[in-house]
Coordinates of C-alpha atoms (C1' of nucleotides) in Angstrom, one line a residue:
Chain A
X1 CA 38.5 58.3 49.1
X2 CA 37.4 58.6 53.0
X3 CA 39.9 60.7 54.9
X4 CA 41.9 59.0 57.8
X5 CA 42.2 61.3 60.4
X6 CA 45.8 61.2 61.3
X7 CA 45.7 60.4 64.9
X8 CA 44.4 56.9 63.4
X9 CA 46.6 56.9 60.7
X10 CA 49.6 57.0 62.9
X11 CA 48.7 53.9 64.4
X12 CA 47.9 51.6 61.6
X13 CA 50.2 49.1 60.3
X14 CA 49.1 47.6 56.8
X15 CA 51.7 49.1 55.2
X16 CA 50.5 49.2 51.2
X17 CA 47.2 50.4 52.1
X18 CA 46.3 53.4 49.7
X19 CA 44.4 56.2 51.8
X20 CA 43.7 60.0 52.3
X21 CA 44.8 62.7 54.7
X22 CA 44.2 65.8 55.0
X23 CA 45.6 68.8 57.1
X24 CA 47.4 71.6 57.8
X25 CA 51.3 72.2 57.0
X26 CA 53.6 72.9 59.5
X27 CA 56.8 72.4 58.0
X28 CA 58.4 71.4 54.8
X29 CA 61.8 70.5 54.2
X30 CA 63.0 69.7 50.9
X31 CA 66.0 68.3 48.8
X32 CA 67.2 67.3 45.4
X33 CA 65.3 63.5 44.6
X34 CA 62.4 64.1 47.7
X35 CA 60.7 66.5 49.7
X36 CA 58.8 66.1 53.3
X37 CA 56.3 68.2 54.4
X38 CA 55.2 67.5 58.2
X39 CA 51.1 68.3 58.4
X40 CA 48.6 68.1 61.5
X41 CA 45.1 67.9 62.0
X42 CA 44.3 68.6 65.6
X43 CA 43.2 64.8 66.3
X44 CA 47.1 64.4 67.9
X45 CA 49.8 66.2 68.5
X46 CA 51.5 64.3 66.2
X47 CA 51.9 65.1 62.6
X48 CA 52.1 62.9 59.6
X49 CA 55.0 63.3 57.2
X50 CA 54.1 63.5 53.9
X51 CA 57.2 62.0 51.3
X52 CA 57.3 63.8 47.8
X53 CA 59.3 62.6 45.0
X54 CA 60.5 65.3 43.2
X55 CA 59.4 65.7 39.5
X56 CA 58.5 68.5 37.6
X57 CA 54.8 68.5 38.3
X58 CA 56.0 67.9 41.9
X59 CA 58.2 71.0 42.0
X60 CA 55.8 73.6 41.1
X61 CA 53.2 72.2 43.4
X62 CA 55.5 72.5 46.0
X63 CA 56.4 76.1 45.3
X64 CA 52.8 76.7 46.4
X65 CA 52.9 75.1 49.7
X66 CA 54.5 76.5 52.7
X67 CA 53.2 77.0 56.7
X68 CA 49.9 76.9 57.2
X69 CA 48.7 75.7 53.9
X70 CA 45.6 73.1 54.0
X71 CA 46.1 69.6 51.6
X72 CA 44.3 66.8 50.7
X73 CA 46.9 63.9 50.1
X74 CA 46.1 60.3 48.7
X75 CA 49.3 58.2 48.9
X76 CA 50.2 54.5 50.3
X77 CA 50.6 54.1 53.9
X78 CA 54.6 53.4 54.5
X79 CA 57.0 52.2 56.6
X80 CA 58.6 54.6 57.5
X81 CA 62.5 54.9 56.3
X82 CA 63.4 58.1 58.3
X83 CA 63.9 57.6 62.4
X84 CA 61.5 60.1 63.3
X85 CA 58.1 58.4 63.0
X86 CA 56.5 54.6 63.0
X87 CA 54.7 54.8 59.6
X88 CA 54.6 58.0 56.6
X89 CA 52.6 59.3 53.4
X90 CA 54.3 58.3 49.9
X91 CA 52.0 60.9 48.6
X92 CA 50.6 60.2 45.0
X93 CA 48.1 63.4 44.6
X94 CA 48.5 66.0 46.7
X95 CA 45.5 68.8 46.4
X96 CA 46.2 71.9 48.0
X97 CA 43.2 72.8 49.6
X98 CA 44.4 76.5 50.8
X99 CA 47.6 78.1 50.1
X100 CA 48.7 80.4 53.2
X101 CA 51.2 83.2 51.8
X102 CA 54.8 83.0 53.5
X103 CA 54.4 87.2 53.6
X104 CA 51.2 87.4 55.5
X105 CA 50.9 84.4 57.6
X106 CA 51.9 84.9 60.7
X107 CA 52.9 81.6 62.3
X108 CA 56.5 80.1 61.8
X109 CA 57.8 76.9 62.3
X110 CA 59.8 77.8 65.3
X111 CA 59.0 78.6 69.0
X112 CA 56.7 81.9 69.2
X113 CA 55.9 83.7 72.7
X114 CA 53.2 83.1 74.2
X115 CA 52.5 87.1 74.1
X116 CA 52.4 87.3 70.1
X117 CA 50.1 84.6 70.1
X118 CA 47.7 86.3 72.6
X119 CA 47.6 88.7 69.7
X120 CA 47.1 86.4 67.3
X121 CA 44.7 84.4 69.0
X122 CA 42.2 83.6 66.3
X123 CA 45.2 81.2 64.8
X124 CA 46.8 80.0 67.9
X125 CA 44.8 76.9 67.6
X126 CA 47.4 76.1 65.1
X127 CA 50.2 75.5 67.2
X128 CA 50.9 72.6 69.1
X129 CA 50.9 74.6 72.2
X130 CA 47.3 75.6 71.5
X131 CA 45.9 72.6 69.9
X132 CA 47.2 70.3 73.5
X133 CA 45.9 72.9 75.6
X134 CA 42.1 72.5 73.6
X135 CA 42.3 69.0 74.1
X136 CA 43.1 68.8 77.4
X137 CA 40.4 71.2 78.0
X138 CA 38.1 69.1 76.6
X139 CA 39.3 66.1 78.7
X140 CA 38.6 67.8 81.5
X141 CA 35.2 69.2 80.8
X142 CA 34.3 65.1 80.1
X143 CA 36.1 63.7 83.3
X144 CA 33.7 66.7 85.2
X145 CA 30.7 65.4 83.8
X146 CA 31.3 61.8 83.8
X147 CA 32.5 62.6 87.6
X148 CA 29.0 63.5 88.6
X149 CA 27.1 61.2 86.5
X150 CA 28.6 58.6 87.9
X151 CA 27.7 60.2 91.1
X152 CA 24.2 60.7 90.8
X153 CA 24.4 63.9 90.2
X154 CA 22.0 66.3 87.3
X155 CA 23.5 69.2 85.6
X156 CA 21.5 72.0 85.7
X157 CA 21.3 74.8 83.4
X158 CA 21.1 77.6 85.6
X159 CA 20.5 81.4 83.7
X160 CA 22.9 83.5 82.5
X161 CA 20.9 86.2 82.3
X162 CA 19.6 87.1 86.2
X163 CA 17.4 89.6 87.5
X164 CA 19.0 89.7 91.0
X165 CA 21.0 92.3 91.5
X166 CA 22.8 90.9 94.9
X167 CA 24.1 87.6 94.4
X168 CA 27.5 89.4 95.7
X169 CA 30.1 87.6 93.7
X170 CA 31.4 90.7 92.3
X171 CA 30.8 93.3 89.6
X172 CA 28.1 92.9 87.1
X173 CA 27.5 93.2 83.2
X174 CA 24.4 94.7 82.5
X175 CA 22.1 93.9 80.1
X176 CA 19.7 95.7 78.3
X177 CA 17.7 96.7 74.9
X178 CA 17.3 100.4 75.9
X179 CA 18.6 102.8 73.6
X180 CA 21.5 103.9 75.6
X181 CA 21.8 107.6 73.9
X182 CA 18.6 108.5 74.8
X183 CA 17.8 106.4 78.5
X184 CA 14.4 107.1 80.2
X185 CA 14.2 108.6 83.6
X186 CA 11.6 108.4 86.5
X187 CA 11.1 111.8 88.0
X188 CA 13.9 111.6 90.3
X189 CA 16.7 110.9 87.8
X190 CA 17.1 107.2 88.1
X191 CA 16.8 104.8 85.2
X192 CA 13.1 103.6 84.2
X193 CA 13.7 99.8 83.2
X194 CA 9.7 99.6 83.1
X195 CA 10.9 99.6 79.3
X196 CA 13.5 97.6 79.1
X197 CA 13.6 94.3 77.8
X198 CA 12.3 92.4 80.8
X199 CA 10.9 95.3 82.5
X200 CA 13.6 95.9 85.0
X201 CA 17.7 96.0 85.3
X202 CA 19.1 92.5 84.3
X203 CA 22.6 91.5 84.1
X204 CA 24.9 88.3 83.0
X205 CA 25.8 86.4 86.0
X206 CA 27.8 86.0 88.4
X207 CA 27.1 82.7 89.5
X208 CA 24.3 80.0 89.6
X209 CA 24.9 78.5 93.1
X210 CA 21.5 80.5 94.2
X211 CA 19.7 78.7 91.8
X212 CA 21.7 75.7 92.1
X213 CA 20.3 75.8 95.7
X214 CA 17.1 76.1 94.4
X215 CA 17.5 72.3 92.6
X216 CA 19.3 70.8 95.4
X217 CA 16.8 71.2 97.6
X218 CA 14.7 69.0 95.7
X219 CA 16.9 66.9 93.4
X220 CA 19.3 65.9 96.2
X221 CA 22.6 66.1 94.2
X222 CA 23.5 68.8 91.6
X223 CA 26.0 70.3 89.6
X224 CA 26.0 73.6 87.2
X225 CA 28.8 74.1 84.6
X226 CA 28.6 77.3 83.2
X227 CA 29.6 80.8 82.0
X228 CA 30.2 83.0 84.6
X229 CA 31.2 87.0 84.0
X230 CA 32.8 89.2 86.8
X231 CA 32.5 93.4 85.4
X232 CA 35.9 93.0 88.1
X233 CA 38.9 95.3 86.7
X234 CA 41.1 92.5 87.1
X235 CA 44.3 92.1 85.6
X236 CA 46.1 89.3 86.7
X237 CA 47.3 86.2 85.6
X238 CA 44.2 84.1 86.7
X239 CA 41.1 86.0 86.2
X240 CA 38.6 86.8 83.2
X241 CA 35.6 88.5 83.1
X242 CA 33.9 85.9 81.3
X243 CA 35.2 82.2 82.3
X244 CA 33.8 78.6 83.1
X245 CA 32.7 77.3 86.9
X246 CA 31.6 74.0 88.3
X247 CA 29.1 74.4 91.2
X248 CA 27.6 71.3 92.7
X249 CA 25.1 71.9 95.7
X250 CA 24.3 69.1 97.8
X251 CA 21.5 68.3 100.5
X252 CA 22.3 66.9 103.5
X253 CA 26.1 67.5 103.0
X254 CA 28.1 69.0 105.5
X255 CA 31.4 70.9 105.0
X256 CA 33.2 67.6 105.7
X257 CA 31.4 65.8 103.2
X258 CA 31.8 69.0 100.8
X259 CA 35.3 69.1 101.4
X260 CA 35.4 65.1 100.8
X261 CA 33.6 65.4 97.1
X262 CA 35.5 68.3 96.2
X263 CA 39.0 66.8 96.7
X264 CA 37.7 63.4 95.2
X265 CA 36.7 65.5 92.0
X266 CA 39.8 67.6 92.0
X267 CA 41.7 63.8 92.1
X268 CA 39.4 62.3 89.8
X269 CA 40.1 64.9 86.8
X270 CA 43.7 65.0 87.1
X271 CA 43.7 61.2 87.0
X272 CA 41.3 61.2 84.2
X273 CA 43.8 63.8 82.3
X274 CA 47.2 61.8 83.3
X275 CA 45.5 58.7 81.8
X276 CA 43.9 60.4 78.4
X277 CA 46.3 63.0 77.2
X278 CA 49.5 61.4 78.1
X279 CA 51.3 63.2 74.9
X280 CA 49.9 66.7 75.2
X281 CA 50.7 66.2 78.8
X282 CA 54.6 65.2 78.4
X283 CA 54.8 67.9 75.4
X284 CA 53.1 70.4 77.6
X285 CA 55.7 69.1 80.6
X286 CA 59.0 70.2 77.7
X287 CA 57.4 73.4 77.0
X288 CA 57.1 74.6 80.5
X289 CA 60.7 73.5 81.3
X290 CA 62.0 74.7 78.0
X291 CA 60.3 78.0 79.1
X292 CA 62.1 78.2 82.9
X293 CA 65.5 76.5 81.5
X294 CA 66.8 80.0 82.4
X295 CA 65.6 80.2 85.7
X296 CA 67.2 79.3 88.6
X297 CA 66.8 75.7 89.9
X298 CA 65.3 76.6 93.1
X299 CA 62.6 79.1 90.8
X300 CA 61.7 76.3 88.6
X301 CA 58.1 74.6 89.0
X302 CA 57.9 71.0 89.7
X303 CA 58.2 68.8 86.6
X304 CA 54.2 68.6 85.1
X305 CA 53.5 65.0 85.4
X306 CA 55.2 64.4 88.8
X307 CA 52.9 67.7 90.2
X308 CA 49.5 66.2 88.7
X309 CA 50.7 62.6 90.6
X310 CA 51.8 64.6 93.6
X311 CA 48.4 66.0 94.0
X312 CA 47.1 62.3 93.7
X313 CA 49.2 60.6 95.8
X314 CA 49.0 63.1 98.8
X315 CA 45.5 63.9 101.1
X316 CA 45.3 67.6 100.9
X317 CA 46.0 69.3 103.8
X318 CA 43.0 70.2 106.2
X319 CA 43.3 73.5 108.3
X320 CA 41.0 76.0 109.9
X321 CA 41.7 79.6 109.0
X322 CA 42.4 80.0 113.1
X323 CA 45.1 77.5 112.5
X324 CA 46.4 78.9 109.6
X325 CA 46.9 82.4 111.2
X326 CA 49.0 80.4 113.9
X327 CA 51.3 79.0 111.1
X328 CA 51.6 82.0 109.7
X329 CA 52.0 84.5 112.8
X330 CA 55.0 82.1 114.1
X331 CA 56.4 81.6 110.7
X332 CA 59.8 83.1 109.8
X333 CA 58.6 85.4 106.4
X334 CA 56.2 86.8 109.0
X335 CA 58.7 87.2 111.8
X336 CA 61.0 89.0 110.0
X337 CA 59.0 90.9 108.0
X338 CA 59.4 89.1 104.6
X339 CA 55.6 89.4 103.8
X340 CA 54.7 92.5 102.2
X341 CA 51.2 92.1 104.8
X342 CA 52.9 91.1 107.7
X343 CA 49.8 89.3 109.9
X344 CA 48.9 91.2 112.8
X345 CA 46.6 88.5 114.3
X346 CA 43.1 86.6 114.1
X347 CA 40.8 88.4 111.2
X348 CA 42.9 89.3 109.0
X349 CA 42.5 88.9 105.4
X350 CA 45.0 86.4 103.9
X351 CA 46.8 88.0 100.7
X352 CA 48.0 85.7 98.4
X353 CA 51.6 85.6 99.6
X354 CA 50.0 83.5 102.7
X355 CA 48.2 81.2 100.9
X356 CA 51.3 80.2 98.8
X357 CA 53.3 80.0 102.1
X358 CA 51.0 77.7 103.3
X359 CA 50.8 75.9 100.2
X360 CA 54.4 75.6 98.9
X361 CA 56.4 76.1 102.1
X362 CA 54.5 75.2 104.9
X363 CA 52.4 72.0 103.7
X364 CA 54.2 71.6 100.2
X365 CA 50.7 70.0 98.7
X366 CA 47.2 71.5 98.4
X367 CA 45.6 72.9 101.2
X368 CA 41.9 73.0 102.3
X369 CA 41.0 76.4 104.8
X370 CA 37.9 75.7 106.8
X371 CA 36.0 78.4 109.0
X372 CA 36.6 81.6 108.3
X373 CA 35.7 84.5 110.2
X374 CA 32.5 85.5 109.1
X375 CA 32.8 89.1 108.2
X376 CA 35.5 88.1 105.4
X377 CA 33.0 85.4 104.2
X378 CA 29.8 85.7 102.2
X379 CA 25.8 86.3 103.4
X380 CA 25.0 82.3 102.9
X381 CA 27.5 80.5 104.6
X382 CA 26.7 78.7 107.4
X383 CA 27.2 80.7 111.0
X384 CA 29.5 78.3 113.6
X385 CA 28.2 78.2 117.0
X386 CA 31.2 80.1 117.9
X387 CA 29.5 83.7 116.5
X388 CA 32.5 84.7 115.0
X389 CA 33.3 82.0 112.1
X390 CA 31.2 80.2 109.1
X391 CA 31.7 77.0 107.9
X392 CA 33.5 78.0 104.5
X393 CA 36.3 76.2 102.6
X394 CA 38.9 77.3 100.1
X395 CA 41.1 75.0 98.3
X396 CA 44.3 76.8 97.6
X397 CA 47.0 75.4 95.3
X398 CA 50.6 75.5 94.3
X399 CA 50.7 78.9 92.0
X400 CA 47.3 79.5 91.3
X401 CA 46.0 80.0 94.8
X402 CA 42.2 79.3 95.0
X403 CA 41.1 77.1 92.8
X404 CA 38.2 76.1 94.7
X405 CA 35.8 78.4 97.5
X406 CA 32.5 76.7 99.4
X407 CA 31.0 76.1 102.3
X408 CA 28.1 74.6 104.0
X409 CA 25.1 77.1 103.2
X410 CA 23.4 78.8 105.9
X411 CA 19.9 76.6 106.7
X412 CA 17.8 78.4 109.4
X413 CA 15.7 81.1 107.9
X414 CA 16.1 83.3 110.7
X415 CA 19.8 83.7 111.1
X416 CA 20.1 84.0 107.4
X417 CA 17.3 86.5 107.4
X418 CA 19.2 88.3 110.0
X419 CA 22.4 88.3 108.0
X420 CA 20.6 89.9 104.8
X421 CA 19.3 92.5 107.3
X422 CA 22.7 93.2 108.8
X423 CA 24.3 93.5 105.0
X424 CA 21.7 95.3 104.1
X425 CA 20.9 93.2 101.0
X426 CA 17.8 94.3 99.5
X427 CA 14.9 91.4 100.4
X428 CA 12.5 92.3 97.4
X429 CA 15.1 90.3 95.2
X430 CA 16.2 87.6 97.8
X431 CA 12.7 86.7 99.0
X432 CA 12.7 83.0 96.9
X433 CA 15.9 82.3 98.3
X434 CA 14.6 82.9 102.0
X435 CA 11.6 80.8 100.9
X436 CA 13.8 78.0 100.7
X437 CA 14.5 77.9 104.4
X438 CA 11.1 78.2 105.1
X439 CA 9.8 75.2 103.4
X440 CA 11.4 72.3 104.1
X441 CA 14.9 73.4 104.8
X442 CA 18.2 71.0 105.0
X443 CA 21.7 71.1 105.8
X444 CA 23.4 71.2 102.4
X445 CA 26.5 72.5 101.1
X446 CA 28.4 73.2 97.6
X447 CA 31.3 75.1 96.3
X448 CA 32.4 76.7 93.0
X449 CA 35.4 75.2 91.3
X450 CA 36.8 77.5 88.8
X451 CA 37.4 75.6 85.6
X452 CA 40.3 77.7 84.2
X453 CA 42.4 77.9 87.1
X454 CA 41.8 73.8 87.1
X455 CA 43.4 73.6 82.9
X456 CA 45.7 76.4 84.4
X457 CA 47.0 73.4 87.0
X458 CA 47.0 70.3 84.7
X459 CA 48.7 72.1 81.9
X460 CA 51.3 73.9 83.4
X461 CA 50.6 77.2 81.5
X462 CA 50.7 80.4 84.1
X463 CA 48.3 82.5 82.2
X464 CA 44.6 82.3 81.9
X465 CA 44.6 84.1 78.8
X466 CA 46.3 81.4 77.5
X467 CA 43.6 78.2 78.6
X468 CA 41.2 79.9 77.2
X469 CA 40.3 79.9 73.4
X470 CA 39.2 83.3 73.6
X471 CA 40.2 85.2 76.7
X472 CA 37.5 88.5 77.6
X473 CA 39.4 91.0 80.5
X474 CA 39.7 94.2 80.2
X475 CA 39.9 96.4 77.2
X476 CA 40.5 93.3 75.6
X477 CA 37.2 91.9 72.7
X478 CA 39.3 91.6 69.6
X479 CA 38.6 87.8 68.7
Chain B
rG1 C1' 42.2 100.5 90.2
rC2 C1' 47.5 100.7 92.2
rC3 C1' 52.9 99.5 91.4
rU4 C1' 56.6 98.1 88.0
rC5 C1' 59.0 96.6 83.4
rC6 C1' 59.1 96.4 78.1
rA7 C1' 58.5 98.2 72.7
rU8 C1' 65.0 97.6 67.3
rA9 C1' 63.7 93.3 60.2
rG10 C1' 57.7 88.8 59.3
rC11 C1' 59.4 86.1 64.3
rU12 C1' 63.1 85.7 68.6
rC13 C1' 66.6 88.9 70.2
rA14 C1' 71.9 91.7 70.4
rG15 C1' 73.2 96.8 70.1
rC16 C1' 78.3 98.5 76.8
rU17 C1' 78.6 104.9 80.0
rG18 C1' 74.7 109.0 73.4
rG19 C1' 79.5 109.2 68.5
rU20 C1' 80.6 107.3 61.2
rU21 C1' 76.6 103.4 56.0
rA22 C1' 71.8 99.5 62.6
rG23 C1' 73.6 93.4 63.6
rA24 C1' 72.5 87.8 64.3
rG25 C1' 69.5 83.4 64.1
rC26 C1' 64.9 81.7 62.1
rA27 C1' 61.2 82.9 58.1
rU28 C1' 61.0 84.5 52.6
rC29 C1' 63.5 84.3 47.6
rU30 C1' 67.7 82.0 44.5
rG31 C1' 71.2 78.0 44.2
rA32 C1' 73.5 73.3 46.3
rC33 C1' 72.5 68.6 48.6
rU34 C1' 69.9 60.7 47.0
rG35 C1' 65.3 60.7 53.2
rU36 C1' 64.8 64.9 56.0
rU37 C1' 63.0 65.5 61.4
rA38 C1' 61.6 73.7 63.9
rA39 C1' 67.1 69.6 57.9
rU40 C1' 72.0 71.4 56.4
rC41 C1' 75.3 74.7 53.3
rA42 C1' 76.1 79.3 50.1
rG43 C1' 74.0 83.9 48.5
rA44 C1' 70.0 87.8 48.1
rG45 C1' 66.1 91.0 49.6
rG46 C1' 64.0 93.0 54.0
rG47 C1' 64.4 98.2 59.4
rU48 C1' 62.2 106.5 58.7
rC49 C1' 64.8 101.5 65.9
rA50 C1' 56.0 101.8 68.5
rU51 C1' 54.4 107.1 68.1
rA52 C1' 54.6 112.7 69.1
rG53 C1' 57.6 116.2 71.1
rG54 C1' 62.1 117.8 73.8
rU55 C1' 67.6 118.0 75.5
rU56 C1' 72.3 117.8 72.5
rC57 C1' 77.4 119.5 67.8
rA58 C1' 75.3 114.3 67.7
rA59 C1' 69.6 110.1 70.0
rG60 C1' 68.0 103.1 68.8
rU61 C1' 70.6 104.8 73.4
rC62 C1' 68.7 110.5 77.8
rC63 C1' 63.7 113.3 79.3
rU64 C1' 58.1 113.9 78.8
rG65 C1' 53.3 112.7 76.7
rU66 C1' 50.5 108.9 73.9
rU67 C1' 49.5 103.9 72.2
rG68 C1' 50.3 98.6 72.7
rG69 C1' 52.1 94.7 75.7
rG70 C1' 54.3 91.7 80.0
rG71 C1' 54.7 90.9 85.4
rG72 C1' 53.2 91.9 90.7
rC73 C1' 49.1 93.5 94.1
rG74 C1' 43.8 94.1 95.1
rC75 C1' 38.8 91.9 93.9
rC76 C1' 38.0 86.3 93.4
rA77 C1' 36.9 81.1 90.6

RNA sequence: GCCUCCAUAGCUCAGCUGGUUAGAGCAUCUGACUGUUAAUCAGAGGGUCAUAGGUUCAAGUCCUGUUGGGGGCGCCA
């Protein structure tokens, strides 16, 4: 018989019907005359119960069935008698496909933390925690997509492996096929790649907005979605050394229009997720408030779904950095002394305790910060006629900080050749990017939207170890 | 990388200022229960209190090292 899967099951009504499902268990409960064994197969949150009547043949079989154990069940489609669910399994053959044994698997039916199941990550997928956060995950990588194709936009596959050593996002993994016991040396000690696998360093990268560039200024409208790994020694709540970014690059943008398409797609996503995974959503919503139901009231996050409307409802905020620093130099945590970085005045570096100032206290919604001084701010961005600011943007939001950082790219070949200069970025491996402003240059503009920190938002969870299927930060490879 | 906190049964945790055979709930096993909803009720098994030292008449409890983990900060997405 074909399997139902039981996300379809759950919603059909021709009660009589004999069909199959299969699955995992998550509980069973059991008395004298019938026994009813709860079992899920990702494609819902939902489980199916599955009624046994209890028989001899029944009884042993049962024995053999506890947490975790994977069955293939034919039965007739019910009514359901119980109060708990629309429609059950009066099971006629149950197969157990697996057993799991009680003494060695790990999961329970009962609330784990969050911590154990970091640990035991390669079965987390089990839990309903897990399985909502994967699907919501999904969601969102297919509202992103659909997003820009409805846009006019191409993916691009930009490489993971790179051969430029200054793209200046951070720390890099190396890659290479020498023997690393026994490296060869030029004369004066340094490494001979000549050898190597490509015949010089390489590394994973950083990010593909360079290239990304490259595509824009031809293609008009594009977007990368791809791995991304930061060597960083990060060990925080929102970082990973190897994690998921959106960078769209467009020609003939300018920040305002950057700004524009990055708040629409931030909107457009959350909208997408609030209309496609309304269960995981509301069962994510219980487990967050189950988790701070011994906070205080004031230390509580906003309820889940009324956040993800929040953001649509509201424009984000809109602020230049110069104005920020005014909110923050007059503001009371700053006049007192509250801030562990009190701001001293313009240029200074805004440490995370501002950014959520601005963002839960000051503007209570998300908050766009435009213009940076340029020394904070990368080689690319584009140089305001002011000498002292670029046009950058960071979107900041409510307990994750950045979620997204842009600006409008630098165009004119000689003010960016000037800055490589100044930085003293090697040109031998940034000459094709200066080409670019050679021939045929044009305003454009793009931004990096980090893809965790995003399912981070819409789920509610507050660690990216735990949006992740398999998380990679430091000293940590074991799944 | 810096700062902090934590480690007691398979899981979640209690164990007050060091003081007799280390506790609970869930899980497991046994039994009860005519349909349950992480079912309920009764009983049983299960711990060299992360690990190595030290202080003390006495250490789960105090001190030091090690290992594992949480949180905050920095770097950023």
């Amino acid at each position: 018989m074909k399997r139902t899967e039981i996300k379809t099951l759950l919603q059909r009504t021709d009660y009589g019907s004999t069909i199959n499902v299969k699955g995992w268990v998550r509980t069973k409960r059991s008395s004298k005359n019938v026994a009813f064994i709860a079992m899920n197969d990702g494609s819902t949150l939902n489980n199916v119960q599955i009624v046994v009547e209890m028989n001899e043949e029944n009884d042993k079989l049962l024995n053999r069935i506890h947490t975790g154990a994977s069955l293939s069940v034919d039965g007739i489609l019910a009514e359901s008698m119980g109060s708990g669910q629309k429609v059950e399994v009066q099971s006629q053959t149950i197969e157990i496909l697996g057993e799991a044994n009680p003494d060695e698997y790990p999961l329970q039916p009962k609330k784990h933390s969050l911590e154990f199941l970091r640990e035991k990550a390669y079965l987390r997928f089990r839990t309903s925690t897990f399985s909502a956060v994967a699907r919501v995950r999904h969601a969102m990588i297919f509202a992103i997509h659909q997003f820009f194709n409805d846009r006019g936009f191409y993916n691009i596959h930009t490489p993971i492996i790179t051969g430029s050593d200054a793209e200046g996002a951070g720390e890099m993994f190396q890659v290479t096929t020498l023997d690393l016991e026994h490296l060869p040396k030029n004369p004066d000690g340094t490494i001979d790649y000549k050898n190597d696998f490509f015949g010089k360093a390489a590394n994973l990268t950083v990010s593909g907005q360079l290239e990304g560039e490259l595509a824009a200024l031809a293609l008009s409208n594009i977007y990368t979605f791809g791995p991304t790994f930061r060597a960083e020694n990060s060990n925080t709540t929102r970082h990973l050394a190897e994690f998921w970014m959106i960078e769209p690059e467009m020609a003939f943008y300018d920040l305002t229009d950057n700004m524009d398409l990055a708040e629409d797609l931030l909107k457009y996503v959350v909208k997408y997720g609030l209309d496609h995974c309304k269960e995981d959503l509301e069962f994510l919503s219980n487990r967050l408030q189950d988790e701070e139901k011994n906070k205080k009231a004031e230390e509580r996050s906003m309820e889940l779904i009324e956040k993800l409307k929040f953001v649509l409802d509201e424009p984000f905020a809109r602020v230049t950095y110069t104005e920020a620093i005014d909110i923050l130099m007059s503001s009371k945590p700053n006049k007192k002394q509250q801030f562990q970085y009190v701001i001293e005045g313009w240029g200074a570096d805004l440490q995370s305790e501002h950014e959520r100032y601005l963002v839960e206290k000051h503007f209570k919604r998300p908050v766009i910060l435009t213009d940076y001084p340029a020394s904070i701010k990368a080689f690319y961005m584009k140089q305001n006629e002011d000498g002292k600011t670029v046009r950058a943007m960071d979107i900041l939001f409510p307990q994750i900080g950045e979620i997204v950082g842009g600006s409008q790219r630098e165009e004119s070949y000689e003010k960016l050749y000037a800055k490589i200069k100044e930085l003293n970025i090697p040109e031998s491996t940034m000459w094709w990017y200066l080409d670019t402003r050679k021939f045929g240059t044009v305003p454009h503009s793009g931004f990096g939207l980090g893809f965790e920190r995003l399912i981070l938002f819409m789920t509610g969870m507050t660690n990216i170890r735990d949006v992740i299927p398999f998380p990679r930060t430091p000293l940590n490879l074991e799944f």
